[in-house]
Each structure stands twice: as structure tokens, then as C-alpha cells.
CSV table of C-alpha atoms and ligand atoms in Angstrom, one decimal:
chain,number,residue,atom,x,y,z
A,10,MET,CA,35.8,-84.8,-35.6
A,11,THR,CA,37.8,-81.8,-36.5
A,12,ALA,CA,40.9,-81.1,-34.4
A,13,PRO,CA,40.4,-78.2,-32.1
A,14,TYR,CA,42.4,-75.1,-32.2
A,15,GLN,CA,46.0,-75.3,-30.8
A,16,HIS,CA,46.9,-72.2,-28.7
A,17,LEU,CA,50.6,-72.1,-27.8
A,18,GLY,CA,52.2,-69.6,-25.2
A,19,TRP,CA,53.3,-69.2,-21.6
A,20,ILE,CA,51.1,-68.2,-18.6
A,21,VAL,CA,53.6,-65.5,-18.1
A,22,SER,CA,53.1,-63.7,-21.4
A,23,PRO,CA,50.6,-60.9,-21.6
A,24,TYR,CA,49.7,-61.4,-25.3
A,25,THR,CA,49.2,-65.2,-24.6
A,26,GLN,CA,46.9,-64.4,-21.7
A,27,LYS,CA,44.9,-62.1,-24.0
A,28,THR,CA,44.1,-64.6,-26.7
A,29,LEU,CA,43.7,-67.5,-24.0
A,30,ALA,CA,40.8,-65.3,-22.2
A,31,TYR,CA,39.4,-64.7,-25.8
A,32,PHE,CA,39.2,-68.5,-26.6
A,33,LYS,CA,37.5,-69.1,-23.0
A,34,TYR,CA,35.0,-66.2,-23.6
A,35,LYS,CA,34.0,-67.4,-26.8
A,36,ASN,CA,34.0,-70.9,-25.7
A,37,ILE,CA,36.1,-72.1,-28.8
A,38,PRO,CA,37.2,-75.8,-28.4
A,39,HIS,CA,41.0,-75.5,-28.2
A,40,ILE,CA,44.0,-77.0,-26.5
A,41,ASP,CA,46.2,-74.6,-24.6
A,42,ARG,CA,49.7,-76.0,-25.0
A,43,THR,CA,53.0,-74.6,-23.3
A,44,PRO,CA,55.8,-74.7,-26.0
A,45,ASN,CA,59.1,-75.9,-24.4
A,46,VAL,CA,62.3,-74.0,-25.5
A,47,PHE,CA,63.0,-76.5,-28.3
A,48,GLU,CA,59.7,-75.8,-29.9
A,49,LEU,CA,59.8,-72.3,-29.3
A,50,MET,CA,63.2,-71.8,-30.8
A,51,ARG,CA,63.3,-74.3,-33.7
A,52,SER,CA,59.7,-75.1,-34.8
A,53,THR,CA,57.8,-71.7,-33.9
A,54,PRO,CA,60.2,-69.6,-36.3
A,55,LYS,CA,59.5,-72.1,-39.3
A,56,ARG,CA,55.8,-71.7,-38.7
A,57,VAL,CA,55.4,-67.8,-38.1
A,58,GLY,CA,58.8,-66.3,-38.8
A,59,LYS,CA,60.3,-65.9,-35.4
A,60,ALA,CA,60.3,-67.3,-31.8
A,61,ILE,CA,57.3,-65.7,-30.3
A,62,MET,CA,54.0,-66.2,-28.3
A,63,PRO,CA,51.2,-66.6,-28.7
A,64,THR,CA,50.7,-68.9,-31.9
A,65,VAL,CA,47.6,-70.4,-32.9
A,66,GLN,CA,47.2,-73.4,-35.1
A,67,THR,CA,43.7,-73.8,-36.9
A,68,PRO,CA,42.0,-77.0,-37.4
A,69,GLU,CA,43.0,-76.6,-41.1
A,70,GLY,CA,46.7,-76.4,-39.9
A,71,GLN,CA,47.2,-72.7,-40.6
A,72,TRP,CA,49.4,-70.8,-38.2
A,73,LEU,CA,48.3,-67.5,-36.9
A,74,GLN,CA,50.4,-65.0,-35.0
A,75,ASP,CA,50.2,-61.8,-33.6
A,76,SER,CA,47.5,-61.6,-30.8
A,77,THR,CA,45.5,-59.1,-32.8
A,78,ASP,CA,45.6,-61.0,-36.0
A,79,ILE,CA,44.5,-64.1,-33.9
A,80,ILE,CA,41.5,-62.4,-32.6
A,81,ASP,CA,40.5,-60.9,-35.9
A,82,GLU,CA,40.6,-64.2,-37.7
A,83,LEU,CA,38.5,-65.8,-34.9
A,84,GLU,CA,35.9,-63.0,-34.7
A,85,THR,CA,35.2,-63.8,-38.4
A,86,ARG,CA,34.9,-67.5,-37.7
A,87,PHE,CA,33.0,-67.2,-34.2
A,88,PRO,CA,31.1,-63.8,-34.7
A,89,GLU,CA,28.7,-64.1,-31.8
A,90,PRO,CA,29.0,-62.5,-29.2
A,91,SER,CA,31.1,-60.1,-30.9
A,92,ILE,CA,34.0,-58.3,-28.9
A,93,ILE,CA,33.9,-55.3,-31.3
A,94,PRO,CA,31.0,-52.8,-30.7
A,95,THR,CA,29.3,-51.4,-33.4
A,96,GLY,CA,28.4,-47.9,-32.0
A,97,ALA,CA,30.9,-45.4,-33.2
A,98,LYS,CA,32.1,-44.0,-29.8
A,99,GLN,CA,32.3,-47.5,-28.3
A,100,ASN,CA,34.1,-48.8,-31.3
A,101,ILE,CA,36.8,-45.9,-30.9
A,102,ALA,CA,37.3,-46.3,-27.2
A,103,ALA,CA,37.5,-50.4,-27.5
A,104,HIS,CA,40.4,-49.9,-30.0
A,105,LEU,CA,42.0,-47.0,-27.9
A,106,LEU,CA,41.9,-49.4,-25.0
A,107,GLU,CA,43.4,-52.2,-27.2
A,108,LEU,CA,46.2,-49.8,-28.1
A,109,HIS,CA,46.7,-48.9,-24.5
A,110,GLY,CA,47.0,-52.6,-23.4
A,111,ASP,CA,49.2,-54.0,-26.2
A,112,GLU,CA,51.3,-51.0,-26.7
A,113,TRP,CA,51.5,-48.9,-23.5
A,114,LEU,CA,50.7,-50.8,-20.4
A,115,VAL,CA,53.3,-53.1,-21.7
A,116,LEU,CA,55.9,-50.7,-20.5
A,117,ALA,CA,54.5,-51.0,-16.9
A,118,SER,CA,54.6,-54.6,-17.2
A,119,LEU,CA,58.2,-54.8,-18.2
A,120,HIS,CA,59.2,-52.1,-15.7
A,121,TYR,CA,57.6,-53.8,-12.7
A,122,ARG,CA,58.8,-57.5,-13.6
A,123,TRP,CA,62.4,-56.6,-14.0
A,124,SER,CA,62.7,-53.9,-11.4
A,125,ARG,CA,61.2,-55.8,-8.4
A,126,PRO,CA,63.7,-58.3,-7.3
A,127,LYS,CA,60.8,-60.7,-6.0
A,128,SER,CA,59.3,-60.5,-9.4
A,129,ALA,CA,62.6,-61.1,-11.4
A,130,ASP,CA,63.3,-64.2,-9.0
A,131,PHE,CA,60.0,-65.6,-9.7
A,132,ILE,CA,60.1,-65.2,-13.2
A,133,VAL,CA,63.5,-66.7,-13.8
A,134,ASN,CA,62.1,-69.8,-12.0
A,135,GLU,CA,59.0,-69.7,-14.3
A,136,PHE,CA,60.9,-69.2,-17.5
A,137,GLY,CA,63.0,-72.3,-16.4
A,138,ARG,CA,60.1,-74.5,-15.5
A,139,LEU,CA,58.2,-73.4,-19.0
A,140,ALA,CA,61.3,-73.8,-21.3
A,141,LEU,CA,62.8,-76.9,-19.9
A,142,PRO,CA,60.0,-78.8,-17.9
A,143,PHE,CA,61.7,-82.2,-18.1
A,144,LEU,CA,65.1,-80.9,-16.4
A,145,PRO,CA,65.8,-80.2,-12.8
A,146,ARG,CA,65.1,-76.9,-11.6
A,147,PHE,CA,68.8,-75.7,-11.2
A,148,ILE,CA,69.1,-76.0,-15.2
A,149,GLY,CA,65.8,-74.5,-15.7
A,150,ARG,CA,67.2,-71.4,-13.8
A,151,ILE,CA,70.1,-71.1,-16.1
A,152,MET,CA,67.9,-71.1,-19.0
A,153,GLY,CA,65.5,-68.4,-17.2
A,154,ARG,CA,68.5,-66.2,-16.4
A,155,LYS,CA,69.4,-66.3,-20.2
A,156,ILE,CA,66.1,-65.4,-21.2
A,157,ARG,CA,66.0,-62.7,-18.5
A,158,SER,CA,69.2,-61.0,-19.9
A,159,GLN,CA,67.5,-61.2,-23.3
A,160,MET,CA,64.1,-59.5,-22.1
A,161,THR,CA,66.0,-56.9,-20.0
A,162,SER,CA,68.4,-55.9,-22.9
A,163,TYR,CA,65.1,-54.4,-24.7
A,164,LEU,CA,64.2,-52.1,-21.8
A,165,PRO,CA,66.2,-49.0,-23.2
A,166,ARG,CA,64.5,-49.3,-26.6
A,167,PHE,CA,61.2,-48.9,-24.9
A,168,GLY,CA,62.5,-45.9,-22.7
A,169,ILE,CA,62.3,-48.0,-19.7
A,170,VAL,CA,65.5,-46.3,-18.1
A,171,GLY,CA,66.1,-43.7,-15.3
A,172,ASP,CA,63.6,-41.2,-14.6
A,173,THR,CA,60.9,-42.6,-16.7
A,174,GLN,CA,60.7,-45.6,-14.2
A,175,LYS,CA,59.2,-43.1,-11.9
A,176,GLY,CA,56.9,-41.9,-14.4
A,177,LEU,CA,55.9,-45.5,-15.4
A,178,GLU,CA,54.9,-46.0,-11.5
A,179,ASN,CA,52.8,-42.7,-11.3
A,180,PHE,CA,50.9,-44.0,-14.7
A,181,THR,CA,50.3,-47.3,-13.1
A,182,GLU,CA,49.0,-46.2,-9.9
A,183,ASN,CA,46.7,-43.7,-11.4
A,184,LEU,CA,45.4,-46.1,-14.0
A,185,LEU,CA,44.6,-48.8,-11.3
A,186,ASN,CA,42.8,-46.2,-9.2
A,187,GLN,CA,40.9,-45.4,-12.4
A,188,LEU,CA,40.1,-49.2,-13.0
A,189,GLU,CA,39.0,-49.7,-9.4
A,190,THR,CA,36.4,-46.9,-9.9
A,191,HIS,CA,35.4,-48.0,-13.2
A,192,PHE,CA,34.9,-51.7,-12.1
A,193,SER,CA,32.9,-50.7,-9.1
A,194,GLN,CA,30.3,-49.5,-11.5
A,195,TYR,CA,30.4,-51.7,-14.8
A,196,PRO,CA,31.5,-55.4,-15.3
A,197,TYR,CA,33.7,-54.8,-18.3
A,198,PHE,CA,35.0,-51.4,-20.0
A,199,LEU,CA,31.7,-50.9,-22.0
A,200,GLY,CA,29.2,-52.6,-20.0
A,201,ALA,CA,28.1,-56.2,-19.5
A,202,ARG,CA,30.2,-57.4,-22.4
A,203,PRO,CA,34.0,-57.6,-22.7
A,204,CYS,CA,35.3,-55.5,-25.8
A,205,VAL,CA,38.5,-56.2,-27.6
A,206,GLY,CA,40.2,-53.6,-25.1
A,207,ASP,CA,39.2,-55.7,-22.0
A,208,PHE,CA,41.2,-58.6,-23.7
A,209,ALA,CA,44.4,-56.3,-24.4
A,210,MET,CA,44.4,-54.6,-20.9
A,211,PHE,CA,43.6,-57.9,-19.3
A,212,GLY,CA,46.8,-59.7,-20.7
A,213,GLN,CA,49.1,-57.0,-19.2
A,214,LEU,CA,47.3,-56.4,-16.1
A,215,TYR,CA,47.0,-60.3,-15.2
A,216,ALA,CA,50.0,-61.8,-16.7
A,217,HIS,CA,52.8,-59.3,-15.3
A,218,LEU,CA,51.3,-56.9,-12.9
A,219,TYR,CA,48.8,-59.1,-10.7
A,220,ARG,CA,50.7,-62.5,-11.0
A,221,ASP,CA,54.1,-61.4,-10.5
A,222,PRO,CA,54.7,-61.3,-6.8
A,223,GLY,CA,56.6,-58.1,-6.7
A,224,SER,CA,53.7,-56.0,-8.1
A,225,THR,CA,50.5,-57.9,-6.6
A,226,PRO,CA,50.5,-55.5,-3.6
A,227,LEU,CA,49.5,-52.7,-6.3
A,228,PHE,CA,46.0,-54.4,-6.3
A,229,ASP,CA,45.5,-54.4,-2.4
A,230,GLY,CA,42.2,-52.5,-1.8
A,231,LYS,CA,41.1,-52.8,-5.5
A,232,PRO,CA,38.4,-55.6,-4.9
A,233,ASN,CA,36.6,-54.6,-8.0
A,234,LEU,CA,39.7,-54.6,-10.2
A,235,VAL,CA,40.5,-57.9,-9.0
A,236,ASN,CA,36.7,-59.2,-9.5
A,237,TRP,CA,37.2,-58.1,-13.3
A,238,ILE,CA,40.6,-60.3,-13.7
A,239,ASN,CA,38.8,-63.1,-12.1
A,240,ARG,CA,35.8,-62.6,-14.5
A,241,MET,CA,38.4,-62.4,-17.5
A,242,LEU,CA,40.0,-65.7,-16.3
A,243,ASP,CA,37.2,-67.7,-15.7
A,244,PRO,CA,34.0,-66.5,-18.1
A,245,ASP,CA,32.1,-69.8,-17.4
A,246,ALA,CA,31.7,-69.0,-13.8
A,247,HIS,CA,30.2,-65.7,-14.7
A,248,ALA,CA,28.4,-67.2,-17.3
A,249,GLU,CA,25.7,-64.4,-18.4
A,250,LYS,CA,26.5,-63.1,-21.6
A,251,GLY,CA,25.5,-59.3,-21.5
A,252,ASP,CA,25.4,-56.6,-23.9
A,253,PHE,CA,27.3,-53.5,-24.2
A,254,LEU,CA,25.7,-50.5,-23.0
A,255,PRO,CA,22.6,-49.1,-25.1
A,256,ASP,CA,22.8,-46.0,-27.2
A,257,ASP,CA,26.7,-45.9,-27.8
A,258,GLN,CA,27.3,-44.9,-24.3
A,259,VAL,CA,31.0,-44.8,-23.1
A,260,PRO,CA,30.8,-44.6,-19.2
A,261,ASP,CA,32.1,-41.3,-17.6
A,262,THR,CA,34.4,-43.5,-15.4
A,263,LEU,CA,36.4,-44.0,-18.6
A,264,THR,CA,37.0,-40.5,-19.3
A,265,PRO,CA,40.0,-40.2,-17.2
A,266,ILE,CA,41.6,-43.2,-18.8
A,267,LEU,CA,41.0,-42.0,-22.3
A,268,LYS,CA,42.2,-38.5,-21.5
A,269,ALA,CA,45.4,-39.8,-20.1
A,270,ILE,CA,46.0,-41.9,-23.4
A,271,PHE,CA,45.5,-39.1,-25.5
A,272,ASP,CA,47.6,-36.9,-23.2
A,273,GLU,CA,50.5,-39.2,-23.3
A,274,GLN,CA,50.6,-42.3,-25.4
A,275,PHE,CA,48.7,-40.9,-28.4
A,276,GLU,CA,51.2,-38.1,-28.9
A,277,PHE,CA,53.9,-40.9,-29.1
A,278,THR,CA,51.8,-42.8,-31.4
A,279,ALA,CA,51.3,-39.8,-33.8
A,280,THR,CA,55.0,-39.2,-33.8
A,281,ALA,CA,55.8,-42.8,-34.6
A,282,ILE,CA,53.2,-42.8,-37.5
A,283,ASN,CA,54.4,-39.6,-38.9
A,284,SER,CA,57.9,-41.0,-39.2
A,285,VAL,CA,56.7,-43.9,-41.0
A,286,GLN,CA,54.6,-41.4,-43.3
A,287,SER,CA,57.8,-39.1,-43.8
A,288,TYR,CA,59.9,-42.2,-44.6
A,289,VAL,CA,57.6,-43.5,-47.6
A,290,LYS,CA,57.6,-40.0,-48.9
A,291,GLN,CA,61.3,-39.9,-49.0
A,292,ASN,CA,61.7,-43.2,-50.4
A,293,PRO,CA,58.5,-43.8,-52.6
A,294,ASP,CA,60.1,-47.0,-54.2
A,295,ALA,CA,60.2,-48.8,-50.6
A,296,LYS,CA,58.1,-51.9,-50.1
A,297,ARG,CA,59.0,-52.2,-46.6
A,298,VAL,CA,59.9,-50.0,-43.5
A,299,SER,CA,62.4,-51.1,-41.3
A,300,ARG,CA,61.2,-52.3,-37.8
A,301,ILE,CA,62.5,-49.3,-35.9
A,302,THR,CA,62.2,-46.0,-37.7
A,303,GLY,CA,64.3,-43.9,-35.0
A,304,GLU,CA,64.1,-42.4,-31.6
A,305,ALA,CA,61.6,-40.0,-30.3
A,306,ASP,CA,60.6,-38.0,-27.0
A,307,PHE,CA,57.8,-39.6,-24.9
A,308,LYS,CA,56.2,-38.9,-21.7
A,309,ILE,CA,54.9,-41.4,-19.1
A,310,GLY,CA,53.2,-40.3,-15.8
A,311,GLY,CA,54.1,-36.8,-16.4
A,312,ILE,CA,58.1,-37.6,-16.9
A,313,GLN,CA,59.9,-37.2,-20.2
A,314,GLY,CA,62.0,-40.0,-21.8
A,315,LYS,CA,63.3,-41.2,-25.1
A,316,ARG,CA,62.5,-44.3,-26.8
A,317,SER,CA,62.7,-46.2,-30.0
A,318,MET,CA,59.6,-45.7,-32.6
A,319,PHE,CA,58.4,-49.0,-34.0
A,320,THR,CA,56.7,-49.5,-37.4
A,321,PHE,CA,54.3,-51.7,-35.6
A,322,THR,CA,53.0,-48.9,-33.6
A,323,GLN,CA,51.3,-47.6,-36.9
A,324,TRP,CA,49.7,-50.8,-37.7
A,325,LYS,CA,48.1,-51.0,-34.3
A,326,GLY,CA,47.3,-47.3,-34.2
A,327,GLN,CA,45.7,-47.5,-37.7
A,328,ARG,CA,43.0,-49.4,-36.1
A,329,VAL,CA,41.9,-46.5,-33.9
A,330,TRP,CA,42.2,-44.2,-37.0
A,331,ASP,CA,40.1,-46.6,-39.1
A,332,ALA,CA,37.3,-46.5,-36.3
A,333,LEU,CA,37.0,-42.9,-36.7
A,334,HIS,CA,38.0,-42.1,-40.4
A,335,LYS,CA,35.3,-44.9,-41.5
A,336,LEU,CA,32.6,-42.4,-40.0
A,337,THR,CA,30.6,-40.3,-42.3
A,338,GLY,CA,27.9,-37.6,-41.7
A,339,GLN,CA,26.5,-36.7,-38.3
A,340,GLU,CA,28.2,-39.8,-36.7
A,341,ALA,CA,31.7,-38.3,-37.7
A,342,VAL,CA,30.7,-35.1,-36.4
A,343,ASP,CA,29.6,-36.6,-33.0
A,344,ALA,CA,32.5,-38.7,-32.8
A,345,LYS,CA,34.9,-35.5,-33.3
A,346,ALA,CA,32.9,-33.6,-31.0
A,347,TRP,CA,33.5,-36.2,-28.4
A,348,LEU,CA,37.1,-36.7,-29.1
A,349,LYS,CA,37.6,-33.2,-28.6
A,350,THR,CA,36.3,-33.3,-24.9
A,351,LEU,CA,39.0,-36.2,-24.4
A,352,GLY,CA,41.8,-34.1,-25.9
A,353,GLY,CA,41.7,-36.4,-29.1
A,354,ASP,CA,42.7,-33.7,-31.5
A,355,ALA,CA,45.8,-35.6,-32.6
A,356,LEU,CA,43.6,-38.5,-33.8
A,357,ILE,CA,41.1,-36.2,-35.7
A,358,ASP,CA,44.1,-34.6,-37.4
A,359,MET,CA,46.0,-37.5,-38.0
A,360,LYS,CA,46.9,-38.2,-41.9
A,361,ILE,CA,47.6,-41.7,-43.0
A,362,GLU,CA,48.4,-41.7,-46.6
A,363,HIS,CA,50.8,-44.9,-46.7
A,364,ARG,CA,49.1,-47.7,-45.0
A,365,LEU,CA,50.8,-50.7,-43.5
A,366,LYS,CA,49.2,-54.2,-43.5
A,367,ARG,CA,50.5,-57.6,-42.3
A,368,GLU,CA,51.8,-60.1,-44.7
A,369,ASN,CA,53.5,-63.4,-43.8
A,370,TYR,CA,53.6,-62.4,-40.3
A,371,LYS,CA,55.1,-59.0,-41.0
A,372,GLU,CA,54.0,-55.4,-41.4
A,373,VAL,CA,54.5,-54.2,-45.1
A,374,LEU,CA,53.4,-51.1,-47.3
A,375,ASP,CA,49.8,-51.6,-48.4
A,376,LYS,CA,50.5,-50.5,-52.1
B,28,GSH,N1,52.6,-57.8,-31.2
B,28,GSH,C1,52.7,-59.4,-30.4
B,28,GSH,C2,53.5,-59.2,-29.5
B,28,GSH,C3,54.0,-60.7,-28.8
B,28,GSH,C4,55.2,-60.8,-28.0
B,28,GSH,O1,55.9,-59.5,-27.8
B,28,GSH,N2,55.5,-61.8,-27.4
B,28,GSH,C5,56.4,-62.0,-26.4
B,28,GSH,C6,55.9,-62.7,-25.1
B,28,GSH,S1,54.7,-61.9,-24.2
B,28,GSH,C7,57.6,-62.8,-27.3
B,28,GSH,O2,57.3,-63.6,-27.5
B,28,GSH,N3,58.7,-61.9,-27.2
B,28,GSH,C8,59.8,-62.6,-27.8
B,28,GSH,C9,60.5,-61.7,-28.9
B,28,GSH,O3,60.0,-60.7,-29.2
B,28,GSH,O4,61.9,-62.0,-28.9
B,28,GSH,C10,51.3,-60.0,-30.2
B,28,GSH,O5,50.3,-59.1,-29.8
B,28,GSH,O6,51.2,-61.2,-30.3
């Protein structure tokens, strides 16, 4: 018998919850392991280049990293039921939601975790318990505090400082209300089957916002959103494997969410992608682009801030761009007309001449 997949990560990590939910939904035989601090700091960098989670080892011994690469690879190995819709609009919507969960909702996750003393205290304990399971709690807490200072040192580069914190709360409250309305009518984002966007959004919503005690009350009075979380957590208990909505329908209840993505996140995404494009134009011999390409203005929940632009944003944003720009003929015309109703001009007009790909767990220019 072949060894099952090994899935490594911590329950408190949103990207780990994303891939774990995927393994469960697809019924892929796997062992879910919690790496301790030694495995994380010493072995993981040898396997995938840095201390990060989640990581997955395939039965052949290959290591996969980045939740998106993990899911993409497993989709080729376990294609049914696919979490990537084939309808043009549904496919774009699924990838916009993926981008939103992975690259934008993470700001809210970080903000609430570290600004709510009840959550921060809970997480210091969790970090200690997960990193050093064999040592007494008080030693675990020392380690937990060390990880907390590393994590909170990242907040300014994501623009999570000063007034934007109020913006993040406006954004989160609106989003959760919109999700409650949506899930009161549909089991998943695009009907009776989860798409790649369900997994990305679930990771953030569950691992941080719902599970951390300081932000759990955000879910009060939102039974339908909580039911969706429970479906994502335990797909076996909700066994029927349904389909995406017919005729490439994207529910109207997603319209406010998609409009907000274009109004705020996508504007920043386009700026970050342009900065990579200009860098390559000015440095035509470059093989790599640095991980951070500079600072830019951004807006969240109506509040303006400044944050770093990550090259990674292009790699993830390319997936949405591909979903649109692979279309031809009437399908492309219809998709663009639909995107215009959502304020998606930045996506329609975006030019990506210099693409990025992932090689050895890093983003490099696709030359
Ligand atoms: N883009 C990566 C992000 C993974 C990630 O940021 N993981 C966090 C935990 S949720 C981590 O390990 N951070 C450690 C670090 O970046 O130093 C993915 O989708 O897998």
C-alpha cells in the first residue's frame, strides 16, 4: 500500500485550514501532522526553502508548498469533483474570491488576531502548545510570545497601522453581512459545490476570525455563515456532492462582494502588478524581481493607507487575469460586459507582458 499524503501545518494557520479543508472535501487519504518548532525551523527550510506552513509531502516523497500550488497539483491528481468551474464567469468569480481570501482578507485576519487582547493571549498559548507540545505550558508561552513579536512586526508592511485598522473593521463587518445574505440562499459561493474561492475564504474566516475568541462575536446572528463554516470543516457530514449553478450563473448575492473587490483590492493589485512590469522594462536582463517592489497607497473599508507591494501579488493576480484573457469570441465579450457591471475595468484593461512562474518554491520571471 502506498503511503498517504502528509499534510503539515497548525490549526491556527489560515492557509493550512484552506488546504486541509480541500483534502477532506476531496476525500484524499492523508495524515494531518502538526510540526513542532524544530521540524518547522530546521527541516521545513531544507524541504521548501523557508519555515512556512502548510507543506505537503506526496506519497512519492515530493514536497509541495504554497496552498495554491498544493491545490493545483492535487486537482490534476484528483480531478473529480473539480473545484474549478468551467463556465467563464464562474471561473473568473472563483479566482477573484481566491485572490480575495488569500491576499486581502488576510489583512483582517491579522488585524483582529493581534489587536484583540483576548485573541492575542489565546494565540500565544496556541503557538506555545503547537510549537513545543512536550514542554510545560509556561515555556510554551515564552516561545508563543517570540512568535507573536515576529508576526506583529509584519503588520506595518501590510498597512495594518493607524486609521486603516478602522477601515479593516468596516470592511470585515460589511463582508460578513454580505456573506450571511449569500449563504442564506446558497450552500457555497457558486451553488451546491465549493469552488477554489470557498477554500481560500474559509481558511481566513475560520482559522482566525471565527476561531480566535476576540473576533468570534463577529459571527453572532450569522447562522448561515456559521453553517457554511461547518460544511467546509466537515464535508462528510454534508455528504451530497452537488454542482455549480447551471448556465454559468453567478449569484446576485455575490455582486456586492465582487464590486467591493474591484473597488479596493483590485486597484492595489493592479498597482502591484504594474510595479513588477515597470521593473522588468527598466531591467530587461533581470531573472528575478525582489520580493517587495516598493510602497503604494491602498484603500480598505473606505480608509486610505500605505503598504508594501509584494511580487507574489502578481503571481496570484495572474490567475484572475488568465481566467479572463484566455477567453475568445462571444464568451470574452460577455465576460467583459459582466465585469463592467462590477466595476472591473482595471482587470479588463490590465496588461501583463512579463509573467511570473513558481520555480523551487519562489516566484521567478517566466522567460
Ligand atoms: N502564500 C502562502 C502563505 C503561507 C503563509 O503565509 N503561512 C504562514 C502561516 S499561515 C507562515 O508560515 N508564515 C511564516 C512566515 O512567512 O515567516 C500559501 O498560500 O501557502
